[in-house]
Structure formats: C-alpha cells, structure tokens
Coordinates of C-alpha atoms and ligand atoms in Angstrom, one line a residue:
M1 CA 14.4 64.2 67.6
N2 CA 13.1 64.3 64.1
F3 CA 9.3 63.5 64.0
Q4 CA 8.8 64.4 60.2
T5 CA 6.6 62.1 58.1
R6 CA 4.7 62.5 54.7
V7 CA 2.0 64.1 57.1
T8 CA 4.2 66.9 58.6
E9 CA 5.5 67.7 55.0
L10 CA 2.0 67.8 53.6
L11 CA 0.6 70.0 56.4
G12 CA 3.7 72.0 57.0
I13 CA 3.6 71.2 60.8
E14 CA 6.2 70.2 63.2
Y15 CA 4.5 67.1 64.8
P16 CA 2.2 64.8 62.9
I17 CA -0.5 65.2 65.6
I18 CA -4.0 66.3 64.4
Q19 CA -6.9 67.7 66.7
G20 CA -9.9 65.9 65.3
G21 CA -13.2 67.9 64.6
L22 CA -15.0 68.2 67.9
A23 CA -18.5 69.1 67.5
Y24 CA -19.5 72.2 69.7
L25 CA -16.0 72.3 71.3
A26 CA -13.4 73.0 68.6
Y27 CA -13.3 76.8 68.1
A28 CA -10.5 79.2 67.6
D29 CA -8.9 78.9 71.0
L30 CA -8.3 75.3 70.9
A31 CA -7.4 75.1 67.1
A32 CA -4.9 77.9 67.6
A33 CA -3.3 76.4 70.6
V34 CA -2.8 73.0 68.8
S35 CA -1.3 74.6 65.8
E36 CA 0.9 76.9 67.9
A37 CA 2.1 73.8 69.9
G38 CA 3.3 72.2 66.4
G39 CA 0.3 70.1 65.6
L40 CA -2.7 70.9 63.4
G41 CA -5.7 72.4 65.2
Q42 CA -9.0 72.5 63.7
I43 CA -12.2 74.6 63.8
T44 CA -15.4 72.5 63.6
A45 CA -17.4 74.4 60.9
M46 CA -20.8 72.8 61.4
S47 CA -21.2 73.8 65.1
L48 CA -21.2 77.4 63.9
P49 CA -24.5 79.0 63.2
N50 CA -23.7 80.5 59.9
P51 CA -21.0 81.4 57.3
E52 CA -20.2 84.7 58.9
A53 CA -19.5 83.1 62.2
L54 CA -17.2 80.7 60.7
R55 CA -15.2 83.5 58.9
E56 CA -14.8 85.2 62.1
E57 CA -13.6 82.1 63.8
I58 CA -11.0 81.6 61.0
R59 CA -9.8 85.1 61.3
K60 CA -9.6 84.6 65.0
V61 CA -7.2 81.7 64.6
R62 CA -5.2 83.7 62.3
E63 CA -4.8 86.5 64.9
M64 CA -3.6 83.9 67.5
T65 CA -1.1 81.9 65.3
D66 CA 0.5 82.0 61.9
K67 CA 0.8 78.4 61.7
P68 CA -1.3 76.0 59.5
F69 CA -4.8 74.9 60.7
G70 CA -7.8 73.1 59.4
V71 CA -11.6 73.4 59.2
N72 CA -13.7 70.2 59.8
Y73 CA -16.9 69.4 58.1
A74 CA -19.0 66.6 59.5
I75 CA -21.8 66.0 56.9
G76 CA -24.1 63.4 58.5
N77 CA -27.4 62.2 57.2
H78 CA -29.4 64.6 59.3
G79 CA -27.0 67.5 58.8
R80 CA -27.7 70.8 57.2
P81 CA -26.4 71.9 53.7
F82 CA -22.8 72.7 53.8
A83 CA -21.9 74.4 50.5
D84 CA -22.1 78.0 51.8
M85 CA -19.9 77.0 54.9
L86 CA -17.5 75.2 52.7
Q87 CA -17.3 78.4 50.4
V88 CA -15.9 80.5 53.4
A89 CA -12.9 78.1 53.9
I90 CA -12.4 78.5 50.2
D91 CA -12.6 82.3 50.2
E92 CA -10.5 82.6 53.3
N93 CA -8.0 80.2 51.7
V94 CA -7.5 78.0 54.7
P95 CA -4.6 75.6 54.6
V96 CA -6.6 72.3 55.4
V97 CA -10.1 71.0 55.1
S98 CA -11.2 67.7 56.7
M99 CA -14.4 65.9 56.3
T100 CA -16.4 62.9 57.7
G101 CA -19.8 61.3 58.1
G102 CA -21.2 61.2 54.6
N103 CA -20.2 61.0 50.9
P104 CA -17.4 63.5 50.4
T105 CA -17.8 63.7 46.7
P106 CA -19.5 67.2 46.6
I107 CA -16.8 68.5 48.9
F108 CA -14.0 67.6 46.6
E109 CA -16.0 69.0 43.6
Q110 CA -16.3 72.3 45.4
L111 CA -12.8 72.3 46.5
K112 CA -11.3 71.7 43.0
G113 CA -8.6 74.1 42.1
S114 CA -8.5 75.7 45.5
G115 CA -5.2 74.1 46.4
I116 CA -6.6 73.4 49.9
K117 CA -5.2 70.2 51.4
T118 CA -7.8 67.5 52.2
L119 CA -8.1 64.9 54.9
V120 CA -10.9 62.4 55.0
L121 CA -11.8 60.7 58.3
V122 CA -13.0 57.2 57.7
A123 CA -13.8 54.1 59.6
A124 CA -13.3 51.2 57.2
R125 CA -11.0 50.0 54.5
R126 CA -13.2 50.5 51.6
Q127 CA -14.0 54.1 52.7
A128 CA -10.3 54.9 52.8
E129 CA -9.9 53.4 49.2
K130 CA -12.9 55.7 48.0
A131 CA -11.2 58.7 49.7
E132 CA -8.0 58.0 47.8
E133 CA -9.8 57.6 44.6
L134 CA -11.4 61.0 45.1
G135 CA -8.0 62.8 45.6
A136 CA -7.7 63.0 49.4
D137 CA -4.3 64.0 50.4
A138 CA -4.4 61.8 53.4
V139 CA -6.8 59.6 55.3
M140 CA -7.5 59.6 59.1
V141 CA -8.8 56.2 60.1
V142 CA -10.7 55.8 63.4
G143 CA -10.9 52.6 65.2
Q144 CA -13.8 51.4 67.6
E145 CA -12.1 52.7 70.6
G146 CA -12.7 56.3 69.4
G147 CA -15.0 59.0 70.8
G148 CA -18.1 60.2 68.9
H149 CA -19.3 58.6 65.6
L150 CA -17.6 55.3 64.6
G151 CA -17.8 52.6 61.9
R152 CA -20.5 50.1 61.9
D153 CA -18.0 47.1 61.7
D154 CA -16.6 47.3 65.2
I155 CA -13.0 47.1 64.2
G156 CA -10.4 48.3 66.6
T157 CA -7.5 50.8 65.7
M158 CA -4.9 48.1 66.0
V159 CA -6.2 46.0 63.2
L160 CA -7.9 48.8 61.1
I161 CA -4.7 50.8 60.7
P162 CA -2.5 48.1 59.1
R163 CA -5.5 47.0 56.9
V164 CA -5.8 50.7 55.4
V165 CA -2.0 51.0 55.3
D166 CA -1.9 48.0 53.1
A167 CA -4.8 49.4 50.8
V168 CA -3.8 52.9 50.1
S169 CA -0.7 54.8 49.0
I170 CA -1.6 58.2 50.5
P171 CA -0.4 58.8 54.2
V172 CA -2.7 57.3 56.9
I173 CA -3.3 58.9 60.2
A174 CA -4.3 56.8 63.0
S175 CA -7.3 57.8 65.3
G176 CA -9.2 56.2 68.1
G177 CA -7.8 55.3 71.5
I178 CA -4.6 57.5 71.3
G179 CA -4.0 59.9 74.2
D180 CA -0.2 59.9 74.9
G181 CA 3.2 59.3 73.4
R182 CA 2.9 55.4 73.7
G183 CA -0.2 55.5 71.5
W184 CA 1.4 57.8 69.1
M185 CA 4.5 55.6 68.6
A186 CA 2.2 52.5 68.4
A187 CA 0.4 54.1 65.5
H188 CA 3.7 54.6 63.7
A189 CA 4.7 51.1 64.3
L190 CA 1.4 50.1 62.6
G191 CA 2.4 52.0 59.5
A192 CA 0.5 55.3 60.2
E193 CA 2.4 58.6 59.6
G194 CA 0.6 60.6 62.1
I195 CA -2.2 60.6 64.6
E196 CA -5.5 62.3 65.2
M197 CA -6.8 62.8 68.8
G198 CA -10.4 63.8 69.9
T199 CA -11.1 62.9 73.6
R200 CA -7.7 63.8 74.9
F201 CA -7.9 67.3 73.5
I202 CA -11.2 68.0 75.4
A203 CA -9.5 67.5 78.9
T204 CA -7.1 70.5 78.2
K205 CA -7.1 74.0 79.5
E206 CA -7.6 75.5 76.0
C207 CA -10.8 73.5 75.4
V208 CA -12.6 76.5 76.8
H209 CA -16.2 75.5 75.8
A210 CA -16.1 72.2 77.7
S211 CA -17.6 72.3 81.0
E212 CA -15.5 71.6 84.2
A213 CA -17.9 68.7 84.9
Y214 CA -17.1 67.2 81.4
K215 CA -13.3 67.6 81.9
Q216 CA -13.5 66.1 85.5
D217 CA -15.6 63.1 84.2
L218 CA -12.9 62.5 81.6
V219 CA -10.2 62.5 84.2
D220 CA -12.4 60.2 86.7
S221 CA -13.6 57.7 84.1
L222 CA -12.1 54.4 83.4
E223 CA -11.8 52.7 80.0
T224 CA -14.9 50.6 81.0
D225 CA -17.0 53.8 81.4
T226 CA -18.0 54.5 77.8
V227 CA -20.9 53.2 75.8
I228 CA -22.1 53.0 72.1
I229 CA -25.3 54.7 71.4
K230 CA -27.3 55.2 68.2
R231 CA -26.3 51.8 66.9
S232 CA -30.0 51.0 66.3
I233 CA -30.3 53.9 63.8
G234 CA -27.1 53.0 62.0
A235 CA -25.0 55.7 63.4
P236 CA -23.1 54.2 66.3
A237 CA -21.2 56.7 68.5
R238 CA -19.2 56.4 71.7
T239 CA -20.1 58.5 74.7
L240 CA -19.5 58.6 78.5
R241 CA -21.9 56.4 80.2
N242 CA -24.5 58.0 82.6
D243 CA -28.2 57.8 83.4
W244 CA -29.0 59.7 80.2
T245 CA -27.2 57.2 78.0
D246 CA -28.8 54.3 79.9
K247 CA -32.1 55.8 79.0
I248 CA -31.0 56.1 75.4
L249 CA -30.0 52.4 75.3
E250 CA -33.4 51.4 76.8
I251 CA -35.2 53.2 74.1
E252 CA -33.1 51.6 71.6
S253 CA -33.8 48.1 72.8
K254 CA -37.6 48.9 72.8
T255 CA -38.5 51.4 70.0
P256 CA -35.4 51.8 68.0
D257 CA -36.5 54.7 65.6
Y258 CA -35.1 58.2 65.1
E259 CA -38.2 60.0 66.2
S260 CA -38.3 58.3 69.6
L261 CA -34.5 58.9 70.2
K262 CA -34.3 62.4 68.7
P263 CA -34.9 64.4 72.1
Y264 CA -32.3 62.3 73.8
I265 CA -29.6 62.4 71.3
S266 CA -30.0 66.1 70.0
G267 CA -27.4 68.7 70.0
T268 CA -29.2 70.4 72.9
A269 CA -28.9 67.3 75.1
N270 CA -25.2 67.1 74.2
R271 CA -24.7 70.8 74.9
N272 CA -26.6 70.5 78.2
Y273 CA -23.7 68.3 79.5
A274 CA -20.8 69.5 77.4
Y275 CA -21.4 73.3 78.1
E276 CA -23.2 73.4 81.2
G277 CA -22.2 70.3 82.9
K278 CA -25.8 69.0 83.5
R279 CA -25.2 65.4 84.0
E280 CA -28.9 64.6 84.4
E281 CA -29.9 66.3 81.3
G282 CA -27.5 65.2 78.7
F283 CA -24.4 63.3 77.4
G284 CA -20.8 63.9 76.2
W285 CA -19.0 62.1 73.5
A286 CA -15.7 60.3 74.6
G287 CA -13.6 57.3 73.7
Q288 CA -12.1 54.5 75.7
V289 CA -8.9 56.5 76.0
V290 CA -10.5 58.2 79.0
G291 CA -8.9 55.3 80.9
L292 CA -5.6 57.0 80.1
I293 CA -6.5 60.7 81.0
D294 CA -5.6 61.7 84.5
D295 CA -5.0 65.5 84.2
V296 CA -6.2 68.6 82.4
P297 CA -2.9 70.1 81.0
T298 CA -2.4 73.1 78.8
I299 CA -2.0 72.0 75.1
A300 CA 1.8 72.9 75.1
G301 CA 2.2 70.8 78.3
L302 CA 0.4 67.9 76.6
F303 CA 2.6 68.2 73.6
D304 CA 5.7 68.5 75.7
K305 CA 4.8 65.2 77.5
M306 CA 3.9 63.2 74.2
V307 CA 7.2 64.2 72.7
E308 CA 9.1 63.3 75.9
Q309 CA 7.4 59.8 75.9
A310 CA 7.9 59.4 72.2
T311 CA 11.5 60.2 72.4
E312 CA 12.0 57.9 75.4
I313 CA 10.3 55.1 73.4
R314 CA 12.5 55.6 70.4
N315 CA 15.7 55.8 72.5
R316 CA 15.0 52.3 73.9
W317 CA 15.7 50.9 70.3
K318 CA 19.0 52.5 69.7
Ligands
FMN1 C1 -16.8 65.3 71.5 C2 -16.4 64.8 70.3 C3 -17.0 65.4 69.1 C4 -16.6 65.0 67.8 N1 -17.1 65.6 66.7 C5 -16.5 65.4 65.6 C6 -16.8 66.3 64.4 O1 -17.6 67.3 64.5 N2 -16.1 66.0 63.3 C7 -15.1 64.9 63.1 O2 -14.7 64.8 62.0 N3 -15.0 64.2 64.2 C8 -15.6 64.4 65.4 N4 -15.2 63.6 66.5 C9 -14.3 62.4 66.2 C10 -12.8 62.9 66.6 O3 -12.4 63.9 65.5 C11 -11.8 61.7 66.6 O4 -11.9 61.1 65.2 C12 -12.1 60.9 67.6 O5 -12.3 61.5 68.8 C13 -10.9 60.0 67.8 O6 -11.0 59.1 68.9 P1 -10.4 59.5 70.3 O7 -11.6 60.1 71.0 O8 -10.1 58.1 71.0 O9 -9.2 60.3 70.2 C14 -15.8 63.8 67.8 C15 -15.2 63.2 68.8 C16 -15.6 63.7 70.2 C17 -15.0 63.0 71.3

C-alpha cells in the first residue's frame, strides 16, 4: 500500500513517521533503527556534551544506515548556546534538522544555503504560521496529550491539527497522543501528512538508554497516569506521575519559582529515573499515549504492526 505524502517526498523516506527528539534518549541506535525501518530517526543534539560527541553520533548513524535521518535542537530558555552544535550538522551535511522550544530565527539564519531540510515542532497555530514565514519545510504540531514540553494553551491534537492545516500551506506532521496505526490514520484524516511520536519510541528494544523500569512503567501506566509539571514557570511538560512529580506539584502550588524547582526538575533528576530507573529520585517524560502502550517491541516490529493496522483501516473504506 502506498503511504507517500509530501512529507515522505520531502524527507526521502518510505513512511511519514518521525521519531521526535527525545532528550537524553535519542542517540544513534534509536535514530538508525527508525530510519532503517522506513521512518525518520533523529539524534537529540543538546543531550550530547559537545560538538565532537555529536559528530561521532552522526557518523555512527551513517555506519548503521544509509537512509535519511535528522538532528534535533531543543533551544529552551535555560538551554546552552547551540551555534557550535548546529555547525556540526551543517559540516556533516545531515539530511534534516528539527528544532523546538524557542525562537528558531537564528537556526534558520545559520542553516541558510546549506540545503538541509527543516522541521519545526510547534504547539500553537501562530507558531506554525511563524515557522512557515521563516521558511520551514514542514511543521510538526504537538497537542496537549503529548509527552515532554507542551504548549501553554492546553489544546488537544484533535483540534490543533486541523486548525494548523487550515493556516499554513507547508505539510503538517501531527504529534501528541499517537502510538499506533489508528492514531496515524486519524492524523491523516485531520489533514496531516505524517506523524511524529515520542513516548511510543521509548518503549522499544532499540531505545537502549532508557532504563527497564521506565519501559516497564510505560507499559503498566494508564492514560490517567501522567501529569503536567512546570506550568507555574511557564514551561508546561507532561511526565509520568510518581512521588517525585507529586513533590514538584506541591512546590509549584506553594513557591512557584525556578530556583525552588530547579533541583527537582533538573536533567540529573530526569536521568536518575530515565537511565537508572530510580523511581524515588526522579521523573520521566511521557504522554497520555501510555494508555495504549502494552509491549516493548523492536522498531521494525512496531512499524510492521502500524503499517498492518493502517492498511486494515484503509481497506475498510474500499
Ligand atoms: C522523554 C521525552 C523527551 C523529549 N525531548 C524532546 C527534545 O529534546 N526535543 C524535541 O523536539 N522534543 C522532545 N520531546 C517531544 C517529542 O519529540 C514529541 O513531540 C512528543 O513526545 C509527542 O508526543 P507523544 O509522546 O504523545 O508521542 C520529548 C518527549 C519525551 C517523551
């Protein structure tokens, strides 16, 4: 069955399925496996310590697959400078750069003339319009169900996608709450031409950096088991609920300032859980789609199942 859209044409991939940037989790193994399965895998640049480490990771992907892949840049308010990290992607001539979390103007300026395809992850209609104005090749649009950082407007994927589809002429890639072939086909029904998934890709064999506890919690959790933290500091983000996140929410209700929250929301607290599985000492980002996750497949197995589901859905309408 043909799954070609403007997104597959743009990126040179078989299926319009993109692995989102995953802070501290998306390195060469995962990126290469997703690209090899026919989607677009990505390395998350800003989780790497320096430009040389990023260069090595890019080269590792190229040893594992000759298919296109991306490098993701999350450039939040408290993030470190990214120009030297972006220069590596340019020097290595990576096929795709994606970005999120801040004003992408400097990224577009630095990429000018490179020929690298650009994807911007946004969480609101006005941000999608801005990305198109800046010259983005496509926008990825994440609804409130999603894992990790979200928009401030609390708009779900089901409403946000058609709103953005109506506002821009570049291809729209739906994100947030998608974990199987049903969500994929629903996204297309809303006018999207591809999907991005984050949480679903963590619970896979090739997400080798995620602890077994994290993967098991994704399998065991229900759609009611996530919460939004960091709302009080203007950076809402969805995580699995545990005692640690209850503590964060308590601080947010009493002393909502960055300094009080910092030790609880730090990269260290995230890695304590994500890498080491220490449930009492940290937290892990995840979306409501955990309610749909009940296995830890290989990436190839996940793609096979999604394509099978999508094919069955499309055959229903013949
Ligand atoms: C653990 C985790 C880390 C994330 N880190 C990043 C990141 O570094 N850069 C980025 O663009 N998006 C990041 N995201 C967002 C995802 O790329 C994606 O937009 C989101 O997970 C989609 O929602 P879903 O989890 O329902 O699939 C992260 C999400 C998760 C779950």
